[in-house]
């Protein structure tokens, strides 16, 4: 199923990429004469703590390696959590109040694809080890680096934007999935945290040295962050575990700072539910969630799924995404259920952490509730249709 | 595709209905000992202008004819718009500040199914005309009544809830789809507005008389509202066109009030896009939407769909749902696009009407923006994943 989904996503990507070439001509006509679209603009800040981003000639500036990570992730949870997590790291270093975000402009698709490959005669830039020809999970050389992402940060000086910082995320496998022959069974090489850290640091050094060879990146601060990918069957993505800030000009990584972030899935009925972290999060939080779950399952008939992703920073709950799925038979059921959730979530779910609750059916998202960091009450929205 | 979708929904329904029988025993255990679940409670009001609804012994009180309308609608837009529209009619008569909502408790599944059928020897209660044996679209007797819904309204007196009003919605076809032989081609009998109104009023009279035979409904006000179903290929649901308030005890409908509501789909490139209303909504609103659409299509590459449902009450725009779909390659693209939408929506979309904007990809809803009635700014939410 996941394989199928991944293939589907890749097929869609191909579709979109192949359509890309026509963008200029097909959409160009509609902007002629619109003078407000000329030059560089910013998107505006949707919420405090978000970056503004760059618009050039009315268009969003997309990543030069757009789409590579979509095809690198069998588990889409790793894609979103990697990108959001990298933004969180960037915000520690490049404050959204002073810097403007731009998608990575210095690593293009072919560069990233080459770097993510194995080192070989035909691919001397591969950051993953050479294929030693072995197929045993413990003696073969696994793929350590699964995905990478560049984020650029600009400072505004009058009407001019100057590149003033770059963040690079390196997604390191916790499990490398491989086949002994094409279309054969899938085998696994497990990669310990220590091994991932050691290899990640070594790769980071190479990446930093290579980036310094690009004239535009010679003299800007470069932050590199290491992420541990969740296994393919995880219901939550992986997490960042370490980062380093490198001053303008530095060509070797000097020091690493730890990041303490963990993701868990509640209920933890299955060991597969976690992202490879030992333990099962916080037992108080899980008990709160279980209470909430049993209340709402009693309230509304046949809820087919009630799960949560719980995110911890320095062992404290710093976010929770609750997903509720079932079939609904009427719009009034959705409205009433959402009202009830507002009460029940407030009463049973952990306080002091931002929480999102999404209510879905086979027809898609029906309603959602949200409580921001520091807020007391949940706001809710029921999706309507005319 | 729609057929397939409808069949899929029906299959899912079957699955859920068959699981229903076990609900009492499977979930019962988790509530024992929880004294707060005893008796009748209310859900609380999520937003001003919403009804509170009834909880009995910790459980939501579902409709006695739950699920019938799901299987009666090939076009799911008719389902949501019928139920939300009926709530809007109810709110005119039974104010949410004074009345409490309960799903219909007096018309059960078999009753509704019989009433929605054709009158025949085996189904004397059928509200649709007898089959006259003809297959010509103009000489056969079409199915006029496609779906019906009951909504109950209670008044609270101390701890007691008393039924104090009932609303019945009758969904009248604008097109009746039929086959001349099983699994054969689909033919259409078109039903004019005048014909739908005439038949709807006649059916309403029968429904009112029958409801008065139920002891609990003898002496409560009963509101009946007539809805015109959108064609199966419409991208927006139908709308209510008439309603009547009937005092406690009245057994024949005395007078009808008109409802002026229309739904349109923008852009109106195809005549199929409307719900059968003549004309194409308001040209200013459509021009605003077209401006918005061309701005955001220029901003973000390869937006695969930008459409809107526009809802008019007394010829005034009273609501708009904008749906934007595309593939996104990163979470940062979604965040930036949502920020841009916040500016663009405010600048280009019609003011003075509540607007929802949903941004989706093949992976589901990615973000949404909303501006309430009277509000100046759009709020936004980006769906995250850990």
Short mmCIF file of C-alpha atoms in Angstrom, two decimals, chain B residues 37-261:
data_model
loop_
_atom_site.label_atom_id
_atom_site.label_comp_id
_atom_site.label_asym_id
_atom_site.label_seq_id
_atom_site.Cartn_x
_atom_site.Cartn_y
_atom_site.Cartn_z
CA UNK B 37 -22.21 10.20 31.55
CA UNK B 38 -25.67 9.55 32.99
CA UNK B 39 -28.77 11.39 31.83
CA UNK B 40 -29.22 14.07 29.22
CA UNK B 41 -26.53 16.63 28.47
CA UNK B 42 -25.82 19.23 25.80
CA UNK B 43 -22.80 19.55 23.52
CA UNK B 44 -22.23 23.24 24.17
CA UNK B 45 -22.13 25.90 21.50
CA UNK B 46 -19.00 25.96 19.33
CA UNK B 47 -19.84 29.30 17.74
CA UNK B 48 -22.54 31.92 18.20
CA UNK B 49 -25.42 31.03 15.91
CA UNK B 50 -24.90 27.28 16.23
CA UNK B 51 -27.35 24.98 17.96
CA UNK B 52 -26.39 23.00 20.99
CA UNK B 53 -27.35 19.37 20.56
CA UNK B 54 -28.50 16.53 22.78
CA UNK B 55 -26.33 13.91 24.48
CA UNK B 56 -28.09 11.01 26.21
CA UNK B 57 -26.12 8.85 28.64
CA UNK B 58 -22.89 10.18 27.17
CA UNK B 59 -23.90 9.35 23.61
CA UNK B 60 -24.85 11.51 20.69
CA UNK B 61 -28.48 10.95 19.71
CA UNK B 62 -28.30 9.99 16.02
CA UNK B 63 -31.13 10.24 13.52
CA UNK B 64 -33.66 7.39 13.43
CA UNK B 65 -33.25 7.35 9.66
CA UNK B 66 -29.48 7.70 9.77
CA UNK B 67 -27.73 7.04 6.48
CA UNK B 68 -30.78 6.95 4.18
CA UNK B 69 -29.88 10.22 2.46
CA UNK B 70 -26.29 9.12 1.87
CA UNK B 71 -27.56 6.35 -0.38
CA UNK B 72 -30.19 8.62 -1.98
CA UNK B 73 -27.61 11.03 -3.38
CA UNK B 74 -25.34 10.22 -6.30
CA UNK B 75 -24.02 13.75 -5.97
CA UNK B 76 -22.64 14.26 -2.47
CA UNK B 77 -22.87 18.04 -2.86
CA UNK B 78 -26.67 17.62 -2.63
CA UNK B 79 -26.25 15.85 0.70
CA UNK B 80 -24.26 18.54 2.49
CA UNK B 81 -26.09 21.49 0.99
CA UNK B 82 -29.47 19.93 1.81
CA UNK B 83 -28.58 19.40 5.46
CA UNK B 84 -26.82 22.73 5.99
CA UNK B 85 -29.56 24.52 4.07
CA UNK B 86 -32.24 22.90 6.20
CA UNK B 87 -30.42 24.07 9.32
CA UNK B 88 -30.43 27.60 7.89
CA UNK B 89 -34.21 27.40 7.39
CA UNK B 90 -34.65 26.01 10.91
CA UNK B 91 -32.63 28.87 12.38
CA UNK B 92 -35.09 31.36 10.90
CA UNK B 93 -37.92 29.70 12.78
CA UNK B 94 -36.35 28.10 15.87
CA UNK B 95 -33.64 30.43 17.17
CA UNK B 96 -30.42 28.67 18.27
CA UNK B 97 -30.43 30.84 21.40
CA UNK B 98 -33.76 29.35 22.54
CA UNK B 99 -33.90 25.89 20.99
CA UNK B 100 -31.72 22.81 21.22
CA UNK B 101 -31.11 20.63 18.18
CA UNK B 102 -31.77 16.91 18.04
CA UNK B 103 -31.46 14.66 14.99
CA UNK B 104 -34.83 13.43 13.71
CA UNK B 105 -36.39 10.92 16.14
CA UNK B 106 -39.85 10.36 14.63
CA UNK B 107 -39.19 9.18 11.09
CA UNK B 108 -37.24 5.94 11.09
CA UNK B 109 -35.27 4.33 8.28
CA UNK B 110 -38.03 2.07 6.97
CA UNK B 111 -40.61 4.86 7.06
CA UNK B 112 -38.38 7.24 5.11
CA UNK B 113 -37.43 4.53 2.63
CA UNK B 114 -41.09 3.70 2.04
CA UNK B 115 -42.09 7.34 1.68
CA UNK B 116 -39.29 7.99 -0.80
CA UNK B 117 -40.45 5.08 -2.96
CA UNK B 118 -43.14 5.00 -5.62
CA UNK B 119 -46.71 4.39 -4.53
CA UNK B 120 -47.58 0.78 -5.34
CA UNK B 121 -49.56 -2.15 -4.02
CA UNK B 122 -46.59 -3.29 -1.95
CA UNK B 123 -45.76 0.29 -0.88
CA UNK B 124 -49.02 2.21 -0.32
CA UNK B 125 -47.09 4.94 1.57
CA UNK B 126 -44.87 5.88 -1.38
CA UNK B 127 -44.95 9.64 -1.93
CA UNK B 128 -43.70 9.36 -5.50
CA UNK B 129 -46.24 8.63 -8.27
CA UNK B 130 -47.08 5.12 -9.44
CA UNK B 131 -45.03 3.65 -12.24
CA UNK B 132 -47.21 4.16 -15.33
CA UNK B 133 -45.15 1.66 -17.30
CA UNK B 134 -43.89 4.24 -19.79
CA UNK B 135 -40.20 4.78 -20.52
CA UNK B 136 -40.37 7.96 -22.60
CA UNK B 137 -38.82 10.87 -20.64
CA UNK B 138 -41.89 13.05 -21.16
CA UNK B 139 -44.71 10.59 -20.60
CA UNK B 140 -43.36 8.49 -17.70
CA UNK B 141 -44.02 9.51 -14.10
CA UNK B 142 -40.69 10.74 -12.72
CA UNK B 143 -39.41 10.37 -9.17
CA UNK B 144 -40.08 13.82 -7.72
CA UNK B 145 -39.02 13.34 -4.10
CA UNK B 146 -35.38 12.24 -3.81
CA UNK B 147 -34.49 12.72 -0.14
CA UNK B 148 -36.06 13.89 3.10
CA UNK B 149 -34.73 14.92 6.48
CA UNK B 150 -36.26 15.56 9.89
CA UNK B 151 -34.72 17.95 12.42
CA UNK B 152 -36.12 18.25 15.95
CA UNK B 153 -35.95 21.28 18.20
CA UNK B 154 -36.29 21.12 21.96
CA UNK B 155 -36.83 23.71 24.64
CA UNK B 156 -35.09 23.35 27.95
CA UNK B 157 -37.16 23.65 31.11
CA UNK B 158 -34.96 23.04 34.12
CA UNK B 159 -33.50 19.59 33.47
CA UNK B 160 -36.25 18.63 31.07
CA UNK B 161 -36.15 18.90 27.29
CA UNK B 162 -39.50 19.20 25.51
CA UNK B 163 -40.01 18.81 21.77
CA UNK B 164 -41.09 22.27 20.60
CA UNK B 165 -40.64 22.27 16.85
CA UNK B 166 -39.89 20.02 13.90
CA UNK B 167 -38.45 20.87 10.51
CA UNK B 168 -38.87 18.59 7.53
CA UNK B 169 -36.83 19.06 4.35
CA UNK B 170 -38.07 17.61 1.07
CA UNK B 171 -35.44 17.28 -1.68
CA UNK B 172 -37.19 17.57 -5.06
CA UNK B 173 -35.44 16.43 -8.22
CA UNK B 174 -34.61 18.83 -11.04
CA UNK B 175 -33.64 15.82 -13.13
CA UNK B 176 -34.81 12.27 -12.56
CA UNK B 177 -32.25 9.76 -13.81
CA UNK B 178 -33.62 6.39 -14.87
CA UNK B 179 -32.78 3.27 -16.81
CA UNK B 180 -35.08 1.58 -19.32
CA UNK B 181 -33.66 -1.79 -18.33
CA UNK B 182 -31.41 -2.92 -15.48
CA UNK B 183 -27.79 -1.86 -15.96
CA UNK B 184 -28.79 -0.13 -19.19
CA UNK B 185 -28.08 3.43 -20.31
CA UNK B 186 -29.17 6.28 -18.07
CA UNK B 187 -31.97 8.55 -19.32
CA UNK B 188 -33.24 11.80 -17.87
CA UNK B 189 -36.64 13.30 -17.18
CA UNK B 190 -36.26 17.02 -16.56
CA UNK B 191 -38.57 18.54 -13.98
CA UNK B 192 -39.33 22.25 -14.23
CA UNK B 193 -39.27 24.54 -11.21
CA UNK B 194 -43.03 25.00 -11.44
CA UNK B 195 -43.61 21.24 -11.58
CA UNK B 196 -41.26 20.63 -8.65
CA UNK B 197 -43.04 23.28 -6.63
CA UNK B 198 -46.51 21.91 -7.40
CA UNK B 199 -45.51 18.33 -6.55
CA UNK B 200 -43.52 19.43 -3.52
CA UNK B 201 -46.48 21.28 -2.05
CA UNK B 202 -48.75 18.32 -2.61
CA UNK B 203 -46.25 15.95 -0.97
CA UNK B 204 -45.77 18.42 1.92
CA UNK B 205 -49.51 18.29 2.60
CA UNK B 206 -49.43 14.51 2.80
CA UNK B 207 -46.34 14.56 5.03
CA UNK B 208 -47.91 17.07 7.43
CA UNK B 209 -51.12 15.04 7.71
CA UNK B 210 -49.17 11.84 8.37
CA UNK B 211 -46.93 13.45 11.00
CA UNK B 212 -50.01 14.68 12.90
CA UNK B 213 -51.04 11.06 13.34
CA UNK B 214 -48.01 10.51 15.58
CA UNK B 215 -49.04 11.41 19.16
CA UNK B 216 -45.74 13.21 19.90
CA UNK B 217 -46.12 15.43 16.82
CA UNK B 218 -49.82 16.26 17.17
CA UNK B 219 -49.25 19.53 18.91
CA UNK B 220 -45.92 20.97 17.86
CA UNK B 221 -45.13 23.53 15.15
CA UNK B 222 -43.94 21.78 11.97
CA UNK B 223 -41.92 23.61 9.34
CA UNK B 224 -41.64 22.09 5.88
CA UNK B 225 -39.04 23.29 3.39
CA UNK B 226 -38.67 22.46 -0.30
CA UNK B 227 -35.24 21.93 -1.87
CA UNK B 228 -34.35 21.62 -5.53
CA UNK B 229 -31.68 18.94 -6.08
CA UNK B 230 -28.74 19.83 -8.32
CA UNK B 231 -28.04 17.57 -11.31
CA UNK B 232 -25.67 14.66 -10.70
CA UNK B 233 -22.79 16.31 -12.56
CA UNK B 234 -23.06 19.63 -10.70
CA UNK B 235 -20.05 20.82 -8.70
CA UNK B 236 -22.33 22.50 -6.20
CA UNK B 237 -25.46 21.30 -4.40
CA UNK B 238 -29.03 22.44 -4.92
CA UNK B 239 -30.89 25.03 -2.87
CA UNK B 240 -34.06 25.60 -0.88
CA UNK B 241 -36.75 27.59 -2.66
CA UNK B 242 -39.80 27.61 -0.37
CA UNK B 243 -40.94 26.86 3.17
CA UNK B 244 -44.06 26.88 5.29
CA UNK B 245 -44.57 27.21 9.02
CA UNK B 246 -47.48 25.18 10.35
CA UNK B 247 -48.88 25.89 13.79
CA UNK B 248 -49.32 23.16 16.37
CA UNK B 249 -52.25 20.98 15.30
CA UNK B 250 -52.57 22.22 11.70
CA UNK B 251 -53.05 19.25 9.32
CA UNK B 252 -52.90 21.07 5.99
CA UNK B 253 -50.21 23.46 4.85
CA UNK B 254 -51.69 26.94 4.80
CA UNK B 255 -49.17 29.21 3.13
CA UNK B 256 -45.73 29.12 1.54
CA UNK B 257 -42.94 31.66 1.79
CA UNK B 258 -40.33 31.95 -0.96
CA UNK B 259 -36.61 31.41 -0.30
CA UNK B 260 -34.25 33.12 -2.72
CA UNK B 261 -31.03 31.11 -2.66
#
